[in-house]
Short mmCIF file of C-alpha atoms in Angstrom, two decimals:
data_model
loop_
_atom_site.label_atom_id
_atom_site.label_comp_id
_atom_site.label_asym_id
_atom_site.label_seq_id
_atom_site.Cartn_x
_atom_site.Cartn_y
_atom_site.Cartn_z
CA UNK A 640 -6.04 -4.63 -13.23
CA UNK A 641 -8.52 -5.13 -10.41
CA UNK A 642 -9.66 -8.77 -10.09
CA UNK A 643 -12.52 -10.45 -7.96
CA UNK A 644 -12.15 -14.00 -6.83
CA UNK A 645 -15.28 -15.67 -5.70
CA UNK A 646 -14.63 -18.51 -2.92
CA UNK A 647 -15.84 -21.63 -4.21
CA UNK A 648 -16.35 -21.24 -7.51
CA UNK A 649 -14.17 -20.77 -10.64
CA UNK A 650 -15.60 -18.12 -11.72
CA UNK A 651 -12.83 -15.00 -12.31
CA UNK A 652 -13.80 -11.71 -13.20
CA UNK A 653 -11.35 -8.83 -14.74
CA UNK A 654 -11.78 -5.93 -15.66
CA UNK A 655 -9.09 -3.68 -17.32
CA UNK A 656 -8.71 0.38 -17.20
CA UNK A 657 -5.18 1.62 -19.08
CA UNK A 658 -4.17 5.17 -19.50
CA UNK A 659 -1.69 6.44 -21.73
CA UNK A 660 -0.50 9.88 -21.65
CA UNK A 661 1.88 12.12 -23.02
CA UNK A 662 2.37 16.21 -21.79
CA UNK A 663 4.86 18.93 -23.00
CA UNK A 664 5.48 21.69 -21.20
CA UNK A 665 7.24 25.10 -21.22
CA UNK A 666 7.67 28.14 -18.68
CA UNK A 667 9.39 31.24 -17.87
CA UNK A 668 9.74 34.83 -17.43
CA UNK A 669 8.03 36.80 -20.28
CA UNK A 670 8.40 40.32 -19.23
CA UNK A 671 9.10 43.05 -16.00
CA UNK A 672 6.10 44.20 -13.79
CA UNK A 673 6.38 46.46 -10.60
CA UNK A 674 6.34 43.24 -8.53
CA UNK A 675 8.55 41.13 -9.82
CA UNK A 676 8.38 38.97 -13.48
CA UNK A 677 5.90 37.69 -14.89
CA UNK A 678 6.22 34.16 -15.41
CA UNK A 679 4.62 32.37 -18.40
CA UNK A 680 3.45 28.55 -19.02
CA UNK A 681 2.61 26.46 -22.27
CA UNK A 682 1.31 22.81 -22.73
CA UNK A 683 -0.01 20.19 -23.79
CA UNK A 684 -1.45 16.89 -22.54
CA UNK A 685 -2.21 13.83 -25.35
CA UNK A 686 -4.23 11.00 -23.17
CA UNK A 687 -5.82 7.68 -24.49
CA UNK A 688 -8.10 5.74 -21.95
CA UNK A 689 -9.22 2.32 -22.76
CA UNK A 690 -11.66 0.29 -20.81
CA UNK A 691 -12.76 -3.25 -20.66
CA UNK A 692 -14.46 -5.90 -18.74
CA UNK A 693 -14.57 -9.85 -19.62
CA UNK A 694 -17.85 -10.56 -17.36
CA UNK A 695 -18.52 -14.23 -16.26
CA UNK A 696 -16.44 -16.41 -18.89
CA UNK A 697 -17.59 -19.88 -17.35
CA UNK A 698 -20.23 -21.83 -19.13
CA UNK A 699 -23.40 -20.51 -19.33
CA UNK A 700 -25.33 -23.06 -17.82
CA UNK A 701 -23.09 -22.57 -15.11
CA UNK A 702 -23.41 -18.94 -14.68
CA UNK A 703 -26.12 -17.89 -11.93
CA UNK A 704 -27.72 -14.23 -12.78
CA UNK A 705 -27.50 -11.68 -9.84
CA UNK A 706 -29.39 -9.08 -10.58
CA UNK A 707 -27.10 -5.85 -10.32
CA UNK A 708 -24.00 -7.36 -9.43
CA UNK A 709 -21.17 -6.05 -10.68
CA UNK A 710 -20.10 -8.85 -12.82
CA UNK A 711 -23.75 -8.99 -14.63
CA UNK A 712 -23.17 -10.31 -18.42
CA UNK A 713 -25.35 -7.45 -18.95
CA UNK A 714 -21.95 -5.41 -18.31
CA UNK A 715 -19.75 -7.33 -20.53
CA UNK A 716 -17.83 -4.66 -22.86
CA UNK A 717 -15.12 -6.52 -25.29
CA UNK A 718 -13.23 -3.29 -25.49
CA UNK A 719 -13.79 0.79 -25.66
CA UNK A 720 -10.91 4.33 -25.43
CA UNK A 721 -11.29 7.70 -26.13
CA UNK A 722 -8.42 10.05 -26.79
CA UNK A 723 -8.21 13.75 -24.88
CA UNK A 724 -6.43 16.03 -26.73
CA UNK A 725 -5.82 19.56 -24.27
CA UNK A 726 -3.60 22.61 -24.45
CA UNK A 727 -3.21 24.83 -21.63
CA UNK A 728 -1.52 28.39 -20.98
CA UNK A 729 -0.88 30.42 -17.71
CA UNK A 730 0.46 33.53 -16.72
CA UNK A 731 2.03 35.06 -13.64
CA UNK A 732 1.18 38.58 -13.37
CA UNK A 733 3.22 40.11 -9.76
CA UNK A 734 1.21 43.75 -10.37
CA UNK A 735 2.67 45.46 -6.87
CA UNK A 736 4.52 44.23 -4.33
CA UNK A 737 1.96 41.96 -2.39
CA UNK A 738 -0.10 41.69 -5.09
CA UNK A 739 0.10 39.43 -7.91
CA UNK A 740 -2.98 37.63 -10.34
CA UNK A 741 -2.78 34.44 -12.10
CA UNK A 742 -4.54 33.67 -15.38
CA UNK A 743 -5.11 30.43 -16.58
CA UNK A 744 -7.27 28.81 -19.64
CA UNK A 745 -7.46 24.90 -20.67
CA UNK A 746 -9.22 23.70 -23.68
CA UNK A 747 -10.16 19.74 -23.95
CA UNK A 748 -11.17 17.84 -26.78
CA UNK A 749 -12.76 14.83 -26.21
CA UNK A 750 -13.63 12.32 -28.84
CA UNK A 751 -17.56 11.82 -28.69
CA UNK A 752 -18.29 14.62 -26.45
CA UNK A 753 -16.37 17.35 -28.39
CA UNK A 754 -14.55 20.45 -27.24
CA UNK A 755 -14.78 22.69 -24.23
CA UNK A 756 -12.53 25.51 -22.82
CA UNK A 757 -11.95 26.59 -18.97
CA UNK A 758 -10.75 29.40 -17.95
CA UNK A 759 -9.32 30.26 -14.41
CA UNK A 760 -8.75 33.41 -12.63
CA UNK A 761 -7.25 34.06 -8.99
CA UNK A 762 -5.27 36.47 -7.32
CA UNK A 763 -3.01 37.18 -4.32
CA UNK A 764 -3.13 40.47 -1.67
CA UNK A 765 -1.02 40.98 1.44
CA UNK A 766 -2.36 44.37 2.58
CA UNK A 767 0.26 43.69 5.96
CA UNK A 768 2.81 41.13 6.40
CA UNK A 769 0.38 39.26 8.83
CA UNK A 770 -2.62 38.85 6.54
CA UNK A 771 -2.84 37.09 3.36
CA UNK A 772 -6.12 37.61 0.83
CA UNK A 773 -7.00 35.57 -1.64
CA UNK A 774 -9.69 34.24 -4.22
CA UNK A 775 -10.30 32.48 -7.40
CA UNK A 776 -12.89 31.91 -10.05
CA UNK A 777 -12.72 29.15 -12.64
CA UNK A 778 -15.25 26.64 -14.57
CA UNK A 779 -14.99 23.03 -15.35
CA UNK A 780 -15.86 19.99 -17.10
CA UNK A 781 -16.40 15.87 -16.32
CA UNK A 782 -17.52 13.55 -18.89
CA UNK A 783 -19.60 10.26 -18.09
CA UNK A 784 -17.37 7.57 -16.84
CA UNK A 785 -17.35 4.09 -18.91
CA UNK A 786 -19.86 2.08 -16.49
CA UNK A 787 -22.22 5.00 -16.40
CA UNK A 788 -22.02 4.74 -20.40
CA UNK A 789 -21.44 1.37 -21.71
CA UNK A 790 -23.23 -0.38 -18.62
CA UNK A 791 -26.01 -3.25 -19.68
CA UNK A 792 -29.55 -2.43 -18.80
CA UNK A 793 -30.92 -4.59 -16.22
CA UNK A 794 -34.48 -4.59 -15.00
CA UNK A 795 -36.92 -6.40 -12.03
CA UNK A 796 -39.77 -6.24 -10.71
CA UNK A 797 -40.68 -2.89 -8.45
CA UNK A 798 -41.32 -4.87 -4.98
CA UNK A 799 -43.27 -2.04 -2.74
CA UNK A 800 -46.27 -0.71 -2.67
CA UNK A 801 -45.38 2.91 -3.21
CA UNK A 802 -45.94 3.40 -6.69
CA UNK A 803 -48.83 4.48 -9.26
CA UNK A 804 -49.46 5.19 -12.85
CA UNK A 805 -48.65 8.98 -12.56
CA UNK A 806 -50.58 9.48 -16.23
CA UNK A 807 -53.79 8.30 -14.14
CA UNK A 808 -52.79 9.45 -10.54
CA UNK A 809 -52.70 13.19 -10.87
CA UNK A 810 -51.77 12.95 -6.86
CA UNK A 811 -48.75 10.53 -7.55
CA UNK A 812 -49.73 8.91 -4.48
CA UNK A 813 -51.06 5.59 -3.50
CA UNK A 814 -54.90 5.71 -2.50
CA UNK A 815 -56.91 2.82 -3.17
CA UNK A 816 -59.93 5.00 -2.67
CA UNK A 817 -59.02 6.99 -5.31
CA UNK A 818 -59.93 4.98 -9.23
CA UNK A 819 -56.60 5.35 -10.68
CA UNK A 820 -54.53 5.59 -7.58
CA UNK A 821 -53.88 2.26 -6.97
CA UNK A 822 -50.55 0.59 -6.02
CA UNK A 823 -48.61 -0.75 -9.40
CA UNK A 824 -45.70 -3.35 -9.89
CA UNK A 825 -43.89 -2.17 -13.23
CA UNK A 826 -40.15 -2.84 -13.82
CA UNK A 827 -37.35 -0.50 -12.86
CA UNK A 828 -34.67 -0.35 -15.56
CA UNK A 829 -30.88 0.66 -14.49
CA UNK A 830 -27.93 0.58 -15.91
CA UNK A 831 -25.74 2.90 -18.19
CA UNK A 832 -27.08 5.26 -20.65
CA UNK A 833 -24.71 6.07 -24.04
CA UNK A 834 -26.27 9.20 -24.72
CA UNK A 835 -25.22 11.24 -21.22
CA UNK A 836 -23.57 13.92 -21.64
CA UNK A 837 -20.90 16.21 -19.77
CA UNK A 838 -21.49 17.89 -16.60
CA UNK A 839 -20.37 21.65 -16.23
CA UNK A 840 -19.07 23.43 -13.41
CA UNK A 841 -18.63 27.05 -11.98
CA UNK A 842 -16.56 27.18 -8.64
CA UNK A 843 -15.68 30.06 -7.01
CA UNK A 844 -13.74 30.98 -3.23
CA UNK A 845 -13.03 33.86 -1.49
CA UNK A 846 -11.25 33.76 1.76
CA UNK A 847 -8.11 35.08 3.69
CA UNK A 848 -4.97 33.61 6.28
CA UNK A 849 -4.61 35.70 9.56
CA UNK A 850 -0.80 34.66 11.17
CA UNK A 851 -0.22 37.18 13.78
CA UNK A 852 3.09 35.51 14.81
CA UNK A 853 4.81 31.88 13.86
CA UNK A 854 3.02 30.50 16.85
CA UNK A 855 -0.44 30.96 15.44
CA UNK A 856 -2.66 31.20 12.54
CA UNK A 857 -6.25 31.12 11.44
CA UNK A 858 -7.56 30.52 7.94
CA UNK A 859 -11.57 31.25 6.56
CA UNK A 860 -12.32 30.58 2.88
CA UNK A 861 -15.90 30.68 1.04
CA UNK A 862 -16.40 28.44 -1.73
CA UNK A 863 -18.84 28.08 -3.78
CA UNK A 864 -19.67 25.48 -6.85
CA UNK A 865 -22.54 25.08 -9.31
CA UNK A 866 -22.97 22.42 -11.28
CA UNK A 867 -25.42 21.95 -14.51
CA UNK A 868 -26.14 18.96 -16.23
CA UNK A 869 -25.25 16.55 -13.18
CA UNK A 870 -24.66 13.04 -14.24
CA UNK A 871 -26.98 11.49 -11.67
CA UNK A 872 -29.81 8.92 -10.99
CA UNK A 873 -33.11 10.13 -10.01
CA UNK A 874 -35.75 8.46 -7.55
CA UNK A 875 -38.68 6.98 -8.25
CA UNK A 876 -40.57 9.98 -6.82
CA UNK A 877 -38.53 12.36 -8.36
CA UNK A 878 -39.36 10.63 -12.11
CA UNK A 879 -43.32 10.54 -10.52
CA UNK A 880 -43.04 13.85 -9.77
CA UNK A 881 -42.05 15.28 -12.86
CA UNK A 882 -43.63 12.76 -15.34
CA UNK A 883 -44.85 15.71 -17.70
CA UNK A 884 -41.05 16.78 -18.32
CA UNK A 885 -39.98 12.79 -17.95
CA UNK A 886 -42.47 11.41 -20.38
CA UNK A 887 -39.63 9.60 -22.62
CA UNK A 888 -38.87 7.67 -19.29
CA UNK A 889 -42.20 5.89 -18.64
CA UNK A 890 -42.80 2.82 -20.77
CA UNK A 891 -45.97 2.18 -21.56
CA UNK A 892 -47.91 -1.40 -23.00
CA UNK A 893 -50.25 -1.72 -25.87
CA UNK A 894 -52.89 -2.44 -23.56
CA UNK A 895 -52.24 1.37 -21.51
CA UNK A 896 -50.60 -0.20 -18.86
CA UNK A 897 -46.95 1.34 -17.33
CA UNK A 898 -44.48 -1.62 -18.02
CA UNK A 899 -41.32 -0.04 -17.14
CA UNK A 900 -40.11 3.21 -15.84
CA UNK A 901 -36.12 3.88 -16.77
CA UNK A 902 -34.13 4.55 -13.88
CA UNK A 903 -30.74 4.84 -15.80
CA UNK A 904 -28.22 7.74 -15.24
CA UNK A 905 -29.76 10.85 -16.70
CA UNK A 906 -28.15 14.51 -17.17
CA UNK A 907 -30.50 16.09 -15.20
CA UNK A 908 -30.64 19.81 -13.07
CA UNK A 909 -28.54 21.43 -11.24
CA UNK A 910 -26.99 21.35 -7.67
CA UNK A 911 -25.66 24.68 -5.47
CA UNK A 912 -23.60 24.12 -2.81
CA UNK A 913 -21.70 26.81 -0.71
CA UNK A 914 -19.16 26.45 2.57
CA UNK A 915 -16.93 27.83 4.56
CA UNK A 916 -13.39 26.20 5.19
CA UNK A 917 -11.75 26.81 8.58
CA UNK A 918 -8.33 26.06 9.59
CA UNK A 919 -6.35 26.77 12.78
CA UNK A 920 -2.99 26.08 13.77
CA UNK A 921 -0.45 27.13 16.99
CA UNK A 922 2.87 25.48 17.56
CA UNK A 923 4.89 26.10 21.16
CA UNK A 924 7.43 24.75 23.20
CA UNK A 925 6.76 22.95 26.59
CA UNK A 926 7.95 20.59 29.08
CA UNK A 927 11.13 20.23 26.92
CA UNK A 928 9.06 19.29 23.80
CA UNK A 929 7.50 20.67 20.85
CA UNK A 930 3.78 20.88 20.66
CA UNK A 931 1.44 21.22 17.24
CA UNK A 932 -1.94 21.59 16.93
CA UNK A 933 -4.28 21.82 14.49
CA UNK A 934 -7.95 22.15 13.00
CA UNK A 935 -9.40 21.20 9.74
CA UNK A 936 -13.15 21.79 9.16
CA UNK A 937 -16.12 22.66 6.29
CA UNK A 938 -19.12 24.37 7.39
CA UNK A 939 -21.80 23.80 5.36
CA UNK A 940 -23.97 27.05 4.27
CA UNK A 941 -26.13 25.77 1.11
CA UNK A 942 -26.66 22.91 -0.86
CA UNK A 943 -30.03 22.72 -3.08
CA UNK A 944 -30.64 21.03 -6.01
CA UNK A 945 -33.43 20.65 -8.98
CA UNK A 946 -34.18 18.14 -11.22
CA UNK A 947 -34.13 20.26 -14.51
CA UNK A 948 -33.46 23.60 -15.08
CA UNK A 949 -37.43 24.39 -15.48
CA UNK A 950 -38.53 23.13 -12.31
CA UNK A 951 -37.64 25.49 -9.03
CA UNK A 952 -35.12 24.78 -6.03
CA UNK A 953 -35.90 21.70 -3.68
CA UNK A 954 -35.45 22.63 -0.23
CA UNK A 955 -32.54 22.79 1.68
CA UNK A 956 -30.24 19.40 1.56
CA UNK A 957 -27.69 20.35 4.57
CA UNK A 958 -28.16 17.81 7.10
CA UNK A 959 -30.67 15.53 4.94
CA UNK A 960 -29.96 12.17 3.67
CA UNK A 961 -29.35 12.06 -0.39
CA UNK A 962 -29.38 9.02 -2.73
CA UNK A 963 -26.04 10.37 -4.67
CA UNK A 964 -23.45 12.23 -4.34
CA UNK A 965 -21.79 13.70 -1.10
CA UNK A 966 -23.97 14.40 2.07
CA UNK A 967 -24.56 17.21 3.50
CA UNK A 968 -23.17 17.19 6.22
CA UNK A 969 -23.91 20.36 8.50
CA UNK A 970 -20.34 20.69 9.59
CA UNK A 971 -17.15 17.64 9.45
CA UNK A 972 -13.40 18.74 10.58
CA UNK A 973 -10.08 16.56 10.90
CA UNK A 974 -8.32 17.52 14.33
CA UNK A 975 -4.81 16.86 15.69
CA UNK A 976 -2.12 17.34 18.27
CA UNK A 977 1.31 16.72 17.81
CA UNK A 978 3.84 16.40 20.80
CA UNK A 979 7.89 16.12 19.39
CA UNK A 980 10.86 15.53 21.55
CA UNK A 981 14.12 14.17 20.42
CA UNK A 982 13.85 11.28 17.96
CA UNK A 983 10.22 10.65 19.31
CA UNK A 984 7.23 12.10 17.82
CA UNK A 985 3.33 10.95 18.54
CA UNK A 986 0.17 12.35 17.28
CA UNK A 987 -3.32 12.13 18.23
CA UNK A 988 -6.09 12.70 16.17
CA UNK A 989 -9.93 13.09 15.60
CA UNK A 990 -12.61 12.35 12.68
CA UNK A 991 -15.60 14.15 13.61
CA UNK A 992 -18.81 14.18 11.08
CA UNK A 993 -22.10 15.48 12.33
CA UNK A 994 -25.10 13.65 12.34
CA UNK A 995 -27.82 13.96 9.70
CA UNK A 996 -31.52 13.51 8.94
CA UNK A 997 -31.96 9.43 8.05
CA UNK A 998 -33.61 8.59 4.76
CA UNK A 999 -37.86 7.76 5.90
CA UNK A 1000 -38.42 4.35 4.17
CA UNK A 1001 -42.35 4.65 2.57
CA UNK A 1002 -44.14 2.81 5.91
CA UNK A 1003 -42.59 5.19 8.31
CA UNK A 1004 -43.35 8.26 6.30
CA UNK A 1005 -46.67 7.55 5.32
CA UNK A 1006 -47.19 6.08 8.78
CA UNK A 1007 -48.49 3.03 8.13
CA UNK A 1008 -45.07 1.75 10.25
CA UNK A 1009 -43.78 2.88 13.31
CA UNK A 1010 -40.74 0.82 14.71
CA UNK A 1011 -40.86 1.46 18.22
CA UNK A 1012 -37.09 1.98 18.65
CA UNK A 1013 -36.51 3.97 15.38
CA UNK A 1014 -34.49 7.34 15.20
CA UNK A 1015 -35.22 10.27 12.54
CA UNK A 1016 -31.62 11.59 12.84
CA UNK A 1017 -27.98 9.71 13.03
CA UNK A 1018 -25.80 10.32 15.12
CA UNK A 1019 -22.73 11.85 15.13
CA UNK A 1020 -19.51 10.15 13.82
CA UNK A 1021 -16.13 10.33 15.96
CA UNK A 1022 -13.30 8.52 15.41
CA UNK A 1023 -9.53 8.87 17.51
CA UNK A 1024 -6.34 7.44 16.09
CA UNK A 1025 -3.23 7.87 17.61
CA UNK A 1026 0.43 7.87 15.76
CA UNK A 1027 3.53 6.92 17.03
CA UNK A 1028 7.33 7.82 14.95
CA UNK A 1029 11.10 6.87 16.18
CA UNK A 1030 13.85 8.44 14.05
CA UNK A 1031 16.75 7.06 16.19
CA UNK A 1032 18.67 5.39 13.46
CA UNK A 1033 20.19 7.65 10.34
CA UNK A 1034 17.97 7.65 7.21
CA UNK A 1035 15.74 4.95 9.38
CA UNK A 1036 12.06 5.91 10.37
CA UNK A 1037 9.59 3.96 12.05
CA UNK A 1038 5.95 4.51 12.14
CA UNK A 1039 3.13 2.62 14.48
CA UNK A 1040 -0.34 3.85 14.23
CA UNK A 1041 -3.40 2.54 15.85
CA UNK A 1042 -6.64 3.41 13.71
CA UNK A 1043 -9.99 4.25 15.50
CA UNK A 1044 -8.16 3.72 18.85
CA UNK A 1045 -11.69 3.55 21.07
CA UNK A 1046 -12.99 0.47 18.20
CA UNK A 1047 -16.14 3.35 17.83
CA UNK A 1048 -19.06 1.51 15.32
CA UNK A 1049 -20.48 3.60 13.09
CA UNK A 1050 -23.87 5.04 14.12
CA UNK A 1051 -26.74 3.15 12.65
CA UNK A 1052 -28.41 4.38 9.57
CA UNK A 1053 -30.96 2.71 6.87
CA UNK A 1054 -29.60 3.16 4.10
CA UNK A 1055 -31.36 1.55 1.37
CA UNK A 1056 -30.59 2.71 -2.06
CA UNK A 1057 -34.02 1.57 -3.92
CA UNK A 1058 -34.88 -2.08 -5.42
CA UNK A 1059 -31.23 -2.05 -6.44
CA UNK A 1060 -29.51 -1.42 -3.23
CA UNK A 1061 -28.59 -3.37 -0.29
CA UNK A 1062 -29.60 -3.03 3.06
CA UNK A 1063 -27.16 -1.98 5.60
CA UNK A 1064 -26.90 -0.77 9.10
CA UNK A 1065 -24.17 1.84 8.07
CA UNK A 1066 -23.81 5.10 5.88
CA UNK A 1067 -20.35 4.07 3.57
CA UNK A 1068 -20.12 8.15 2.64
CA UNK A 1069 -19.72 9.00 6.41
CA UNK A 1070 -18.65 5.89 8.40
CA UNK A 1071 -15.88 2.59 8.30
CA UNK A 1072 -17.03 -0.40 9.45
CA UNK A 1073 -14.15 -1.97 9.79
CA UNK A 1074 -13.11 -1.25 13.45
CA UNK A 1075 -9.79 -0.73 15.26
CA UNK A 1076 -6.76 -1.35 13.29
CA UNK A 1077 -3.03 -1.32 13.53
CA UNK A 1078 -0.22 -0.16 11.60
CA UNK A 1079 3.31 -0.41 11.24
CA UNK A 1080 5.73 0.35 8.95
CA UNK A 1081 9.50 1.21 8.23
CA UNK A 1082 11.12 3.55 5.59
CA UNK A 1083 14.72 3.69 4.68
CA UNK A 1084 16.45 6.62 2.98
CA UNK A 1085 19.19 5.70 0.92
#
């Protein structure tokens, strides 16, 4: 149960999320290959998932309306589940020595969204004892969560000045020399949506492990991952944009006039997104200690999206701000050295994410606004922490860590997430605001 206390009122706001979930399983060898057994698995995984939220129980004409908030009336839901019904199967096939494939297949059934079925296919080749191949193919599933559901709509007023009537404005852009073209206040609707539907995936990676000898190794995978039918919420220019294929979004008074234009989470398009993962890691021994380091990192090669499947590619997203989902950052890694001698062990370590393209707000790119001390890109991201560990006492350990060690801010950025969103000076994908911090703990082994 997650609960949110307001200071100085009485106000108390719950909401409730339960799972219940039953699986069977069963696995062993089946039958003889040239490598080895094949090894067989069967199952089966019964799940319930209930969801509710109580919204503001005080008085009404005590209740104050924030428009968005969290804890919105609008978003009061007395009670909801849905029961997942899967079965699952996987086999072990060890062809040759060094080379072995695994199948895999998963159906779901989910009440109010129906049935799907995933398969999954990877595989396993060690040409020489140094170098290890490997790749997989598989496709999956996500349905809509509750709040992007059962949410309540809630609507205001569209504050800028960046908007027309795109059934009048064949340009979609403000011009008040232009009859037609002139800058409109309608509402903007948001909320959840009860008729989304599932997203669908196809992921796919391709990549190998190099270890020459146990003091070093080096690992490069591809991945890639399409998805269709994203469960996502599109701009205001984006529903301007394609107002012939939006139409049902665009709600229009008796009079002619746009009203409202429906901003709510929409199945919409379909995103690419390709990478390369690195990883490096070397051990040795010196000045009477042992010494580990190591390199975690994702290169980003591609990631494009559209809004529906009828409408071509946008351009390139790596290294450009994005209302949802994950940025795309150019290239992020999680780096570390490790120094152990005796019962003392310390690690330091480093967050890096690469800078990125800001979101323009509508003054700057139109260019009526130009702040004088304003910066296109953000800047890189870097973060240290450094780990301390004593082992000195049997089954005793004890742990100190100091979090962003250097007390590094994260690098200014705008964004602003539309009339629903809340200014900020930070980018909560990428950065932490919250500073230096330390940590200590102790764990016992009985």
């Amino acid at each position: 149960e997650i609960r949110l206390s307001l200071v100085g009122s009485e106000m108390c706001i719950r909401d409730r999320y339960t799972v219940q979930q039953t699986d069977f399983s069963v696995s062993g060898p089946v039958f003889k290959l040239p490598g080895g057994s094949a090894m067989a698995a069967l199952g089966a995984d019964l799940r319930s998932e209930k969801y509710r939220f109580n919204g503001d129980e005080r008085d009404p004409t005590l209740q104050r309306i924030v428009v968005a908030a969290p804890f919105d009336q609008t978003n009061v839901l007395t009670g909801t589940k849905r029961d997942v019904t899967a079965f699952y199967g996987e086999l072990l096939l060890p062809v040759l020595k060094g080379l072995e494939f695994t199948l895999a297949v998963r159906q779901d059934k989910y009440d109010g969204f129906g049935t799907t079925t995933n398969p999954k296919v990877s595989g396993l080749w060690r040409p020489a004892e140094p170098l290890l191949v490997r790749g997989s193919y598989s496709t999956g599933f996500r349905v809509p969560t509750f709040n992007q559901l059962f949410n309540g709509a809630s609507s205001a007023t569209f504050t800028g000045a960046t908007l027309v009537d795109p059934l009048r404005c064949p340009t979609g852009r403000v011009d008040a020399a232009r009859p037609g073209c002139e800058s409109i206040r309608p509402f903007i609707v948001n909320g959840g949506k009860e008729d989304l539907g599932p997203e669908e995936a196809k992921m796919a990676s391709v990549g190998f492990v190099f270890e020459p000898s146990p003091l070093f190794s080096i690992g490069l995978d591809w991945w890639s991952i399409q998805r269709e039918g994203t469960i996502q919420i599109l701009s205001l220019t984006q529903l301007v944009d394609n107002f012939n294929l939006l139409r049902n979004r665009f709600a229009y008074q008796p009079d002619g006039t746009l009203g409202a234009i429906d901003q709510r989470w929409v199945n919409a398009g379909e995103t690419q997104t390709e990478g390369v993962e690195v990883s490096l890691k070397s051990s040795f021994n010196a000045m009477g200690a042992r010494w580990t380091a190591g390199l975690e990192g994702t290169y980003l090669l591609k990631k494009r999206s559209r809004v529906l499947p009828s409408v071509p590619f946008g351009p390139s997203e790596v290294g450009q701000f994005s209302f949802a989902g994950d940025l795309g950052l150019r290239w992020k890694h999680n780096a570390a050295i490790n120094y152990r001698r005796g019962d003392w062990s310390a690690t330091f370590s480093q967050l890096y994410r690469a800078g990125y393209n800001d979101q323009v707000l509508p003054g700057v790119s139109s260019g009526r606004v130009s702040p004088p001390d304003w910066k296109p890109k953000v800047d890189a991201y870097i973060t240290y922490n450094l780990g301390l560990s004593w082992t000195g006492i049997k089954n005793l350990t004890i742990n100190g860590l100091v979090k962003n060690l250097f007390d590094e801010d994260p690098p200014f950025a705008i964004t602003y997430d539309s009339n629903f969103g809340s200014g900020s000076s930070w980018e909560p994908r990428v950065a932490d605001p919250r500073g230096r911090a330390f940590v200590l703990s102790a764990e016992y082994r009985f």
